[in-house]
Amino acid sequence: MVDDGDCVAIFHSIHRVMKAEKVLKAEKLAVLLIPVPRQLSSDCGLAIRFPLSLRNKIVEVLTDVGLEGAEIWHKQDGTYSLIP
Amino acid sequence: MKKPIYLDNAATSHPKPEAVYRAVDDVLRKGASAGRGGHQQALSAARLVFETRELLAELFNAADSERFVFTANATTAINQALFGLLAAGDRVVTTSLEHNAVTRPLRALQDRGIEVVKVVADPVSGIVSADALKEACLAARTRLLLVNHCSNVYGAMQPVEGLGGWCHQHDILFMVDGSQSAGSFPIDFQTLAVDLFAAPGHKGLLGPQGTGFLYVAESLELTPLIYGGTGANSHSDLPPEELPERLECGTLNLPGLAGLKAAIEFIIDVGVMQIRQREIDLLKPLLRGLQQMAGVILYGPADPLLRGAAVSFTLRDYDPAEIGFILDQEENISVRVGLQCAPDAHRTIGTYPQGTIRVSPGYFTSETDIERFLQAIRRIAQRGDHDDSTTGVR
């Protein structure tokens, strides 16, 4: 579901995940809705997966629509680390 | 059997736009529940709910669609607002035009120590004065001003414009019951400056029954009315902090919301101004026809521009129930008679307890429907064979 090198953005509500998906897809960014991996805890059962290369653009788009509170995790060597 | 004519749109609009029927059927066949699971069908359901909220935000010019909480109807939305906001010692100012969806929760809250002040509307126009509302609000520290936007009994539109800004200047919250206005009047939440706005999805919004919403302005937090699963935050025994999920427990009415989405798309496509104009175009012959009929007493504003589509009247000393019965049985015309769940409004205009005959055209009503209705009332008025007792049953 999540490969090494991928990022996962998690949100605090399903509504916000849906909003994030809409705005990111409108920007034609390669994102996918996935269930939140068990290593991560979220108020919402859904997350958005994307490659690390898109991280800056995704943060920019999310910030523009008021979704700057999303946590973005990076998977490397099988473990997740929070990207500040 | 005569062709049926539906003139009870103030109870629920009928028919719905064709796309509404198709949307309900389509979603029912697809399955899945919004926010419950990450599979493709559940995601489609969640997207549909999200898009419905986005459309509401567009229709009402709200800044953030997450402030729209879906409910089963306007009544639940109003209960969520009032029970989620008010505490003992709070004071509420409202009007004498409110539906029982407002009157009854406020009555229950009075027993919990909340003070309720009802400002009486003008008995002829059915309009409550903005100055009288302000005066009542300033008489003592007030938490909430709650105003019915448009009377469900006699259509009087209330002077809500400007009240929101005034309330905020005086640290008072402003709530509007939009049950008879949402979808039928142009409404801009930013201009109206509402803190809370409740509406059904199945009246002027043209969606299915079982839908409604509460809009909660940013920075306002409500205690949930209902507790339970939200599809998220499952490890905790507390509800989520975020709207809309905080106030939306249990499985959502997905078929209903699919229908509501299609209905709002229809309204946006047609344009609220055009829908309102259609309503005015139907009200003109209806009001004129009733005004010209001997023995008819018409209630509420005579000017279509000052009113919504709920038109109330009485005919001589006929029992309204008898008129409704004859219209239904002999003319195949559906209207609503009696108190229409708003006894205070009837006390205001002097039609309590017998009530009125309420006729409420909708967007799909035709001029021919109005004319056939007027002809039917003329026939009934000329019969003279009714039971003169207002409590009698023929």
PDB file of C-alpha atoms in Angstrom, chain B residues 184-372:
ATOM      1  CA  SER B 184     -36.567  29.798  -2.719  1.00  0.00           C
ATOM      2  CA  PHE B 185     -34.896  33.107  -1.802  1.00  0.00           C
ATOM      3  CA  PRO B 186     -31.390  34.323  -2.581  1.00  0.00           C
ATOM      4  CA  ILE B 187     -29.542  33.865   0.727  1.00  0.00           C
ATOM      5  CA  ASP B 188     -25.951  34.919   1.361  1.00  0.00           C
ATOM      6  CA  PHE B 189     -24.584  33.780   4.727  1.00  0.00           C
ATOM      7  CA  GLN B 190     -21.796  36.332   4.684  1.00  0.00           C
ATOM      8  CA  THR B 191     -24.193  39.219   4.100  1.00  0.00           C
ATOM      9  CA  LEU B 192     -26.768  37.795   6.509  1.00  0.00           C
ATOM     10  CA  ALA B 193     -23.994  37.284   9.100  1.00  0.00           C
ATOM     11  CA  VAL B 194     -25.694  34.244  10.569  1.00  0.00           C
ATOM     12  CA  ASP B 195     -24.090  32.208  13.316  1.00  0.00           C
ATOM     13  CA  LEU B 196     -26.559  29.374  12.864  1.00  0.00           C
ATOM     14  CA  PHE B 197     -28.878  28.556   9.984  1.00  0.00           C
ATOM     15  CA  ALA B 198     -31.147  25.508   9.846  1.00  0.00           C
ATOM     16  CA  ALA B 199     -33.009  24.227   6.801  1.00  0.00           C
ATOM     17  CA  PRO B 200     -34.635  21.085   5.452  1.00  0.00           C
ATOM     18  CA  GLY B 201     -33.363  19.585   2.214  1.00  0.00           C
ATOM     19  CA  HIS B 202     -36.792  18.573   0.972  1.00  0.00           C
ATOM     20  CA  LYS B 203     -38.721  21.844   0.738  1.00  0.00           C
ATOM     21  CA  GLY B 204     -37.357  24.727  -1.312  1.00  0.00           C
ATOM     22  CA  LEU B 205     -34.090  22.873  -1.806  1.00  0.00           C
ATOM     23  CA  LEU B 206     -36.093  20.275  -3.792  1.00  0.00           C
ATOM     24  CA  GLY B 207     -34.285  17.242  -2.368  1.00  0.00           C
ATOM     25  CA  PRO B 208     -35.669  14.084  -0.752  1.00  0.00           C
ATOM     26  CA  GLN B 209     -37.281  13.923   2.674  1.00  0.00           C
ATOM     27  CA  GLY B 210     -34.927  12.821   5.425  1.00  0.00           C
ATOM     28  CA  THR B 211     -32.392  15.495   4.577  1.00  0.00           C
ATOM     29  CA  GLY B 212     -31.562  18.796   6.232  1.00  0.00           C
ATOM     30  CA  PHE B 213     -28.615  20.759   7.521  1.00  0.00           C
ATOM     31  CA  LEU B 214     -27.335  23.050  10.213  1.00  0.00           C
ATOM     32  CA  TYR B 215     -24.790  25.679   9.273  1.00  0.00           C
ATOM     33  CA  VAL B 216     -22.501  26.606  12.158  1.00  0.00           C
ATOM     34  CA  ALA B 217     -20.370  29.706  11.740  1.00  0.00           C
ATOM     35  CA  GLU B 218     -16.650  29.432  12.256  1.00  0.00           C
ATOM     36  CA  SER B 219     -15.489  29.926  15.847  1.00  0.00           C
ATOM     37  CA  LEU B 220     -18.818  28.693  17.217  1.00  0.00           C
ATOM     38  CA  GLU B 221     -18.649  25.361  19.021  1.00  0.00           C
ATOM     39  CA  LEU B 222     -21.693  23.275  19.857  1.00  0.00           C
ATOM     40  CA  THR B 223     -22.068  20.335  22.205  1.00  0.00           C
ATOM     41  CA  PRO B 224     -23.215  17.310  20.171  1.00  0.00           C
ATOM     42  CA  LEU B 225     -26.877  16.390  20.435  1.00  0.00           C
ATOM     43  CA  ILE B 226     -26.207  12.773  19.411  1.00  0.00           C
ATOM     44  CA  TYR B 227     -23.204  10.611  20.261  1.00  0.00           C
ATOM     45  CA  GLY B 228     -21.953   7.584  18.357  1.00  0.00           C
ATOM     46  CA  GLY B 229     -19.775   6.319  15.570  1.00  0.00           C
ATOM     47  CA  THR B 230     -18.400   8.739  13.016  1.00  0.00           C
ATOM     48  CA  GLY B 231     -16.268   6.332  10.983  1.00  0.00           C
ATOM     49  CA  ALA B 232     -13.146   7.975  12.382  1.00  0.00           C
ATOM     50  CA  ASN B 233     -11.348   8.587  15.661  1.00  0.00           C
ATOM     51  CA  SER B 234     -12.522   5.092  16.585  1.00  0.00           C
ATOM     52  CA  HIS B 235      -9.958   4.542  19.360  1.00  0.00           C
ATOM     53  CA  SER B 236     -11.511   7.288  21.467  1.00  0.00           C
ATOM     54  CA  ASP B 237     -14.726   7.259  23.462  1.00  0.00           C
ATOM     55  CA  LEU B 238     -15.061  10.973  22.757  1.00  0.00           C
ATOM     56  CA  PRO B 239     -16.537  12.496  19.608  1.00  0.00           C
ATOM     57  CA  PRO B 240     -14.108  14.083  17.135  1.00  0.00           C
ATOM     58  CA  GLU B 241     -13.351  17.768  17.610  1.00  0.00           C
ATOM     59  CA  GLU B 242     -13.735  18.668  13.956  1.00  0.00           C
ATOM     60  CA  LEU B 243     -16.869  19.639  12.092  1.00  0.00           C
ATOM     61  CA  PRO B 244     -18.807  18.258  10.385  1.00  0.00           C
ATOM     62  CA  GLU B 245     -18.128  14.826  11.907  1.00  0.00           C
ATOM     63  CA  ARG B 246     -18.384  16.086  15.486  1.00  0.00           C
ATOM     64  CA  LEU B 247     -22.101  16.675  15.008  1.00  0.00           C
ATOM     65  CA  GLU B 248     -22.822  13.864  12.512  1.00  0.00           C
ATOM     66  CA  CYS B 249     -23.018  10.514  14.259  1.00  0.00           C
ATOM     67  CA  GLY B 250     -24.347   7.358  12.723  1.00  0.00           C
ATOM     68  CA  THR B 251     -24.732   6.417   9.095  1.00  0.00           C
ATOM     69  CA  LEU B 252     -25.647   9.328   6.862  1.00  0.00           C
ATOM     70  CA  ASN B 253     -28.676   9.232   4.573  1.00  0.00           C
ATOM     71  CA  LEU B 254     -26.614   8.715   1.436  1.00  0.00           C
ATOM     72  CA  PRO B 255     -29.511   8.222  -1.012  1.00  0.00           C
ATOM     73  CA  GLY B 256     -31.128  11.346   0.405  1.00  0.00           C
ATOM     74  CA  LEU B 257     -27.928  13.341   0.108  1.00  0.00           C
ATOM     75  CA  ALA B 258     -27.390  12.100  -3.446  1.00  0.00           C
ATOM     76  CA  GLY B 259     -30.850  13.431  -4.238  1.00  0.00           C
ATOM     77  CA  LEU B 260     -30.112  16.669  -2.422  1.00  0.00           C
ATOM     78  CA  LYS B 261     -26.904  17.098  -4.410  1.00  0.00           C
ATOM     79  CA  ALA B 262     -28.800  16.700  -7.676  1.00  0.00           C
ATOM     80  CA  ALA B 263     -31.442  19.121  -6.409  1.00  0.00           C
ATOM     81  CA  ILE B 264     -28.903  21.812  -5.511  1.00  0.00           C
ATOM     82  CA  GLU B 265     -27.249  21.384  -8.891  1.00  0.00           C
ATOM     83  CA  PHE B 266     -30.665  21.955 -10.444  1.00  0.00           C
ATOM     84  CA  ILE B 267     -31.224  25.093  -8.336  1.00  0.00           C
ATOM     85  CA  ILE B 268     -27.796  26.507  -9.170  1.00  0.00           C
ATOM     86  CA  ASP B 269     -28.372  25.725 -12.846  1.00  0.00           C
ATOM     87  CA  VAL B 270     -31.808  27.376 -12.961  1.00  0.00           C
ATOM     88  CA  GLY B 271     -30.792  30.175 -10.604  1.00  0.00           C
ATOM     89  CA  VAL B 272     -32.381  31.100  -7.278  1.00  0.00           C
ATOM     90  CA  MET B 273     -33.486  34.454  -8.680  1.00  0.00           C
ATOM     91  CA  GLN B 274     -35.395  32.667 -11.440  1.00  0.00           C
ATOM     92  CA  ILE B 275     -36.970  30.283  -8.923  1.00  0.00           C
ATOM     93  CA  ARG B 276     -38.008  33.229  -6.766  1.00  0.00           C
ATOM     94  CA  GLN B 277     -39.443  35.019  -9.826  1.00  0.00           C
ATOM     95  CA  ARG B 278     -41.421  31.905 -10.738  1.00  0.00           C
ATOM     96  CA  GLU B 279     -42.823  31.872  -7.203  1.00  0.00           C
ATOM     97  CA  ILE B 280     -43.851  35.527  -7.511  1.00  0.00           C
ATOM     98  CA  ASP B 281     -45.428  34.879 -10.917  1.00  0.00           C
ATOM     99  CA  LEU B 282     -47.594  32.157  -9.379  1.00  0.00           C
ATOM    100  CA  LEU B 283     -48.393  34.157  -6.249  1.00  0.00           C
ATOM    101  CA  LYS B 284     -49.795  37.091  -8.211  1.00  0.00           C
ATOM    102  CA  PRO B 285     -52.821  35.280  -9.731  1.00  0.00           C
ATOM    103  CA  LEU B 286     -53.295  33.209  -6.593  1.00  0.00           C
ATOM    104  CA  LEU B 287     -53.426  36.220  -4.266  1.00  0.00           C
ATOM    105  CA  ARG B 288     -55.491  38.280  -6.707  1.00  0.00           C
ATOM    106  CA  GLY B 289     -57.985  35.459  -7.205  1.00  0.00           C
ATOM    107  CA  LEU B 290     -58.445  34.917  -3.483  1.00  0.00           C
ATOM    108  CA  GLN B 291     -58.674  38.659  -2.744  1.00  0.00           C
ATOM    109  CA  GLN B 292     -61.490  39.021  -5.275  1.00  0.00           C
ATOM    110  CA  MET B 293     -63.532  36.183  -3.817  1.00  0.00           C
ATOM    111  CA  ALA B 294     -66.376  37.115  -1.475  1.00  0.00           C
ATOM    112  CA  GLY B 295     -66.058  35.587   1.949  1.00  0.00           C
ATOM    113  CA  VAL B 296     -62.322  34.932   1.733  1.00  0.00           C
ATOM    114  CA  ILE B 297     -60.057  36.384   4.394  1.00  0.00           C
ATOM    115  CA  LEU B 298     -56.438  36.341   3.288  1.00  0.00           C
ATOM    116  CA  TYR B 299     -53.650  36.487   5.871  1.00  0.00           C
ATOM    117  CA  GLY B 300     -50.131  37.850   5.652  1.00  0.00           C
ATOM    118  CA  PRO B 301     -48.608  40.355   3.227  1.00  0.00           C
ATOM    119  CA  ALA B 302     -50.681  41.105   0.119  1.00  0.00           C
ATOM    120  CA  ASP B 303     -47.551  42.027  -1.848  1.00  0.00           C
ATOM    121  CA  PRO B 304     -45.882  38.945  -3.384  1.00  0.00           C
ATOM    122  CA  LEU B 305     -42.512  40.657  -2.991  1.00  0.00           C
ATOM    123  CA  LEU B 306     -42.897  40.603   0.788  1.00  0.00           C
ATOM    124  CA  ARG B 307     -43.767  36.967   1.086  1.00  0.00           C
ATOM    125  CA  GLY B 308     -42.947  33.373   0.330  1.00  0.00           C
ATOM    126  CA  ALA B 309     -45.246  30.873  -1.292  1.00  0.00           C
ATOM    127  CA  ALA B 310     -47.239  29.762   1.770  1.00  0.00           C
ATOM    128  CA  VAL B 311     -50.633  31.459   1.420  1.00  0.00           C
ATOM    129  CA  SER B 312     -53.195  31.129   4.205  1.00  0.00           C
ATOM    130  CA  PHE B 313     -56.869  32.021   4.055  1.00  0.00           C
ATOM    131  CA  THR B 314     -60.212  31.216   5.561  1.00  0.00           C
ATOM    132  CA  LEU B 315     -63.565  31.089   3.795  1.00  0.00           C
ATOM    133  CA  ARG B 316     -66.516  32.582   5.641  1.00  0.00           C
ATOM    134  CA  ASP B 317     -67.314  30.333   8.590  1.00  0.00           C
ATOM    135  CA  TYR B 318     -66.192  27.135   6.918  1.00  0.00           C
ATOM    136  CA  ASP B 319     -64.112  24.792   8.978  1.00  0.00           C
ATOM    137  CA  PRO B 320     -60.714  24.780   7.175  1.00  0.00           C
ATOM    138  CA  ALA B 321     -60.634  21.009   7.603  1.00  0.00           C
ATOM    139  CA  GLU B 322     -63.860  20.782   5.610  1.00  0.00           C
ATOM    140  CA  ILE B 323     -62.385  22.802   2.740  1.00  0.00           C
ATOM    141  CA  GLY B 324     -59.301  20.604   2.721  1.00  0.00           C
ATOM    142  CA  PHE B 325     -61.496  17.510   2.682  1.00  0.00           C
ATOM    143  CA  ILE B 326     -63.603  18.734  -0.245  1.00  0.00           C
ATOM    144  CA  LEU B 327     -60.535  19.836  -2.214  1.00  0.00           C
ATOM    145  CA  ASP B 328     -58.980  16.434  -1.696  1.00  0.00           C
ATOM    146  CA  GLN B 329     -62.024  14.239  -2.256  1.00  0.00           C
ATOM    147  CA  GLU B 330     -63.800  16.126  -5.031  1.00  0.00           C
ATOM    148  CA  GLU B 331     -61.092  18.141  -6.749  1.00  0.00           C
ATOM    149  CA  ASN B 332     -57.972  15.998  -6.210  1.00  0.00           C
ATOM    150  CA  ILE B 333     -56.144  19.079  -4.928  1.00  0.00           C
ATOM    151  CA  SER B 334     -53.712  18.737  -2.015  1.00  0.00           C
ATOM    152  CA  VAL B 335     -53.464  21.611   0.473  1.00  0.00           C
ATOM    153  CA  ARG B 336     -52.706  21.752   4.188  1.00  0.00           C
ATOM    154  CA  VAL B 337     -55.345  22.849   6.674  1.00  0.00           C
ATOM    155  CA  GLY B 338     -55.320  23.535  10.410  1.00  0.00           C
ATOM    156  CA  LEU B 339     -52.464  24.927  12.473  1.00  0.00           C
ATOM    157  CA  GLN B 340     -49.538  23.779  10.301  1.00  0.00           C
ATOM    158  CA  CYS B 341     -47.471  23.030  13.462  1.00  0.00           C
ATOM    159  CA  ALA B 342     -47.267  26.747  14.284  1.00  0.00           C
ATOM    160  CA  PRO B 343     -49.910  27.596  16.912  1.00  0.00           C
ATOM    161  CA  ASP B 344     -48.142  30.817  17.963  1.00  0.00           C
ATOM    162  CA  ALA B 345     -48.355  32.130  14.394  1.00  0.00           C
ATOM    163  CA  HIS B 346     -52.094  31.477  14.364  1.00  0.00           C
ATOM    164  CA  ARG B 347     -52.531  33.196  17.727  1.00  0.00           C
ATOM    165  CA  THR B 348     -50.724  36.188  16.237  1.00  0.00           C
ATOM    166  CA  ILE B 349     -53.131  36.594  13.322  1.00  0.00           C
ATOM    167  CA  GLY B 350     -56.253  35.478  15.187  1.00  0.00           C
ATOM    168  CA  THR B 351     -56.833  32.127  13.502  1.00  0.00           C
ATOM    169  CA  TYR B 352     -56.230  29.969  16.556  1.00  0.00           C
ATOM    170  CA  PRO B 353     -57.487  27.286  17.194  1.00  0.00           C
ATOM    171  CA  GLN B 354     -59.359  26.540  13.974  1.00  0.00           C
ATOM    172  CA  GLY B 355     -56.405  27.396  11.748  1.00  0.00           C
ATOM    173  CA  THR B 356     -56.397  28.204   8.048  1.00  0.00           C
ATOM    174  CA  ILE B 357     -56.362  26.671   4.603  1.00  0.00           C
ATOM    175  CA  ARG B 358     -52.771  26.883   3.424  1.00  0.00           C
ATOM    176  CA  VAL B 359     -52.035  26.664  -0.255  1.00  0.00           C
ATOM    177  CA  SER B 360     -48.391  26.597  -1.267  1.00  0.00           C
ATOM    178  CA  PRO B 361     -47.375  26.433  -4.939  1.00  0.00           C
ATOM    179  CA  GLY B 362     -43.861  25.425  -5.930  1.00  0.00           C
ATOM    180  CA  TYR B 363     -41.457  25.766  -8.809  1.00  0.00           C
ATOM    181  CA  PHE B 364     -43.254  23.071 -10.825  1.00  0.00           C
ATOM    182  CA  THR B 365     -46.766  24.422 -10.227  1.00  0.00           C
ATOM    183  CA  SER B 366     -48.455  25.757 -13.372  1.00  0.00           C
ATOM    184  CA  GLU B 367     -50.742  28.751 -13.892  1.00  0.00           C
ATOM    185  CA  THR B 368     -53.430  26.230 -14.866  1.00  0.00           C
ATOM    186  CA  ASP B 369     -53.056  24.544 -11.475  1.00  0.00           C
ATOM    187  CA  ILE B 370     -53.621  27.893  -9.759  1.00  0.00           C
ATOM    188  CA  GLU B 371     -56.685  28.626 -11.899  1.00  0.00           C
ATOM    189  CA  ARG B 372     -58.168  25.186 -11.237  1.00  0.00           C
TER     190      ARG B 372
END
